[in-house]
Amino acid sequence: MSKHWPLPECFTVRLTMQSDWHIGSGMGRPGNIDRLIARDADGLPFVPGKSLRGIWRDACERLCRGLDDGQRGDWSHLVNRLFGSQPALGVDDPTGHHRDPAQIPLGSTVQIPAARIPSPLRERLLQSDRRLREAMTFVKPGVKIDRRSGAAQTDFLRFEEMARTETVLEAECRLAVPEEMRTLVSALLIASSRLVERLGGKRRRGPGRCCLEIVGADNDGALDWLQNTTSAPSWPRSNLDNEPLGDARQVAANDPWIRVPLRLALQGPLAASYRTVGNVVETLDFLPGSYLLPHITRALSSLGVDIRAALQAGEVCVLPATPEVDGEQGLPVPFALFAPKNGQGLAERDKVVNRLLQPEPADDMQRKQLRDGYVASNPAKVHMTAITVHTHNRVDDQSQRPTGAGGLYSYEAIAPVDDGKPVVLRSEIRLRKSWADRLAPQPQWWKKLDGNISLGRSRKDDYGSVVIKTTDPEPVASAAIEVNTELFVWLVSDTLIRNNQLRPEPTARALGKELSQALGVTLTLRKCADGRLDELVRIRRLDTWHVGWGLPRPSLVALQAGSCVVFQANGEIDSTKLAQLEASGIGERTAEGYGQVRFNHPLMTKTPAVWPPNTQAREEDSAPTAAPIRQNDPAFGFARLLERECWKQEIRRACLAIANGQRKELLGWDHNRDKPPMSQLGGLRGQLSSLRSVADRQRVIGWLDRLAENNRRKDRWPSIPKVKEIIETDARIWGIIDRNGWPTLTEAATDQLRQELWPFAVRCFFDACIRAHKRELEDQQKRKEAISGT
């Protein structure tokens, strides 16, 4: 295999643990374990991207400090270009970049996600018995030593969960650098990776020893380049922000819209920042279109068409990415629907009320407004977005501990797995046909958007990895809108409206004025005296964030998606204009997906009882059975370790069960006659302690032969041949121990494990029998003493 030099845009990092290790989750299990390790969505141990990134950055800082002869020089400043600057450190920034608060923060050029168990071992573990997954960790006791006495301190016993040595983890990293800087960045990443020796908790006291390597990288080429480079190259300045916008072409009002569906498969948690409460960053349950805009702009601009002018003119819209529901893009649940408070949501349609069409029922059933979740166009239930929470800490460079302001914080994120199934978001790009025609000379131009990208908050490490896949463009088909004097408006995305004084006004009345101007008719709120409602709106405040500076932007106040309003029209409404508004949106910043609306949708204009039945059957995805791990796989050693530990635990359990129930039948030992006595069993245990391989078998057999020749000691053993048979024949111990259903991961594992664990099985079997024999002798002695005492 040819070695990579310089590194490609996507490369794999392999982390091999050379000792037991611990990456804490910050939680424990009351009464059992004080410190639990972090697990991913599949329940497997992993190394978070923030931990891997931090330890790699520290190694790169040491490398660059050495290249600068121990000073803070040009090499040290390059660390910020690789891993991003740290504006939170201010004057304490070791690179000196943010000693001047006016310095622009630098983004990271390398994305380092979490390191996880690689495939195919991951698939094999997930499909195998849970006992193999449990074997990946063990519980380690510990104490606190008193500094004065040097002894264990009272009431300071603790139990910590540890992951096993030989664990192999991999991460798919991405590199986005100017082409002329690729060699420099590759050399620094490859060389600094060799300096990573430990990570995780208590890494200075034994655990966490590891080896970090870039798979297929040319280590010698990187070292030679650094030795031959006397001074740090200068990083080129970016002039992207100074480029003028392209000329916006005049677009006809009747220019049709084209849609390009987007499918976003989450590869990890996705943090779409909503607001910050204390030290918790809350997330939205969808991905706003503004997060997708940078990727779409870069991809389409690389085709020679400056799409930014179209974005400013509102001729291109990027819709928010919402969860997939019944194979289609989910729509926010209408606020007009009220379901039984203790019922099953939309499952009981006859009990659901549309308050735009129905007054409050006179029955005694309590109903609650549906405010969260997403539905399909013909809903069967309300789909709730799965949210996960991850806690992190900021490690101080000097003390190497999570100290200082912001030392502990948590991120909410959209979970990548919901109820055991991968989470998929759906969005779409809408653009005028004239802009699609400008892109048409490029064959399948929409495929330029496909690929693995990072979106959202903290996308440089643990969060935001998604795979985008597009389908062929198609015209925006608007459903036939029945126009009458009543206009039912359903907002399917947050909507930004300003009044005549240019102040945000998220009200139904302001929405009516905006629609009146766009449709050329006068719309007023419907007034009903029969108990029906005219508006059900909610307001959402969006606290946006400037990623580059790490500072908040002005907040946005919007009509929340799901709001419903009914207007009375004083004039004839043009259905063509309604279709155009459904395609383009209403209000401000429609290019980012704000202002998406549906008019006279059947969910609004019909009561739930007359909705068409939902007959769509959900297909269950059946994953193919993973093949056993082969010997040439890098994770083979770790897989064999898990098998070995799992089988050892099963051997212990089986031996304990056999010793308590079948000991006399298998060995002939009789505790009532004290045969054999404990002194003889102690001798047998001493001989078996040296049984570590098949080659040690003759030593134990020789001891048993000499025992049989000694008439005095022979009489004290009920059946020496039965003991000898178990040690002489390999298959005998496996015939005694029922190993049916013991899980395996690697190919041809059963025969190899039987041969490898035969000495352990023999030792464990006799040890369990000796202990059971002793317990029954002690119980018998206690009964005799009790009888004699009475």
PDB file of C-alpha atoms in Angstrom, residues 31 34 106 152 155 178 180 189 218 370 393 418 529 604 610:
ATOM      1  CA  GLY A  31     -24.302   1.861  45.352  1.00  0.00           C
ATOM      2  CA  ASP A  34     -18.492   5.713  41.427  1.00  0.00           C
ATOM      3  CA  LEU A 106      -9.040  31.527  13.581  1.00  0.00           C
ATOM      4  CA  ALA A 152      -5.585   4.032  53.181  1.00  0.00           C
ATOM      5  CA  ASP A 155     -14.393   5.833  54.014  1.00  0.00           C
ATOM      6  CA  PRO A 178      -5.055  25.760   1.057  1.00  0.00           C
ATOM      7  CA  GLU A 180       0.075  25.187  -0.866  1.00  0.00           C
ATOM      8  CA  LEU A 189      -0.009  16.381  12.145  1.00  0.00           C
ATOM      9  CA  ASP A 218       4.485   8.520   5.434  1.00  0.00           C
ATOM     10  CA  LEU A 370     -49.949  19.740  20.628  1.00  0.00           C
ATOM     11  CA  ASN A 393     -14.906  20.278  30.572  1.00  0.00           C
ATOM     12  CA  ASP A 418     -33.612   6.982  17.918  1.00  0.00           C
ATOM     13  CA  ALA A 529     -68.686  33.750  18.120  1.00  0.00           C
ATOM     14  CA  MET A 604     -56.261  22.763   8.645  1.00  0.00           C
ATOM     15  CA  VAL A 610     -62.419  12.873   8.332  1.00  0.00           C
TER      16      VAL A 610
END
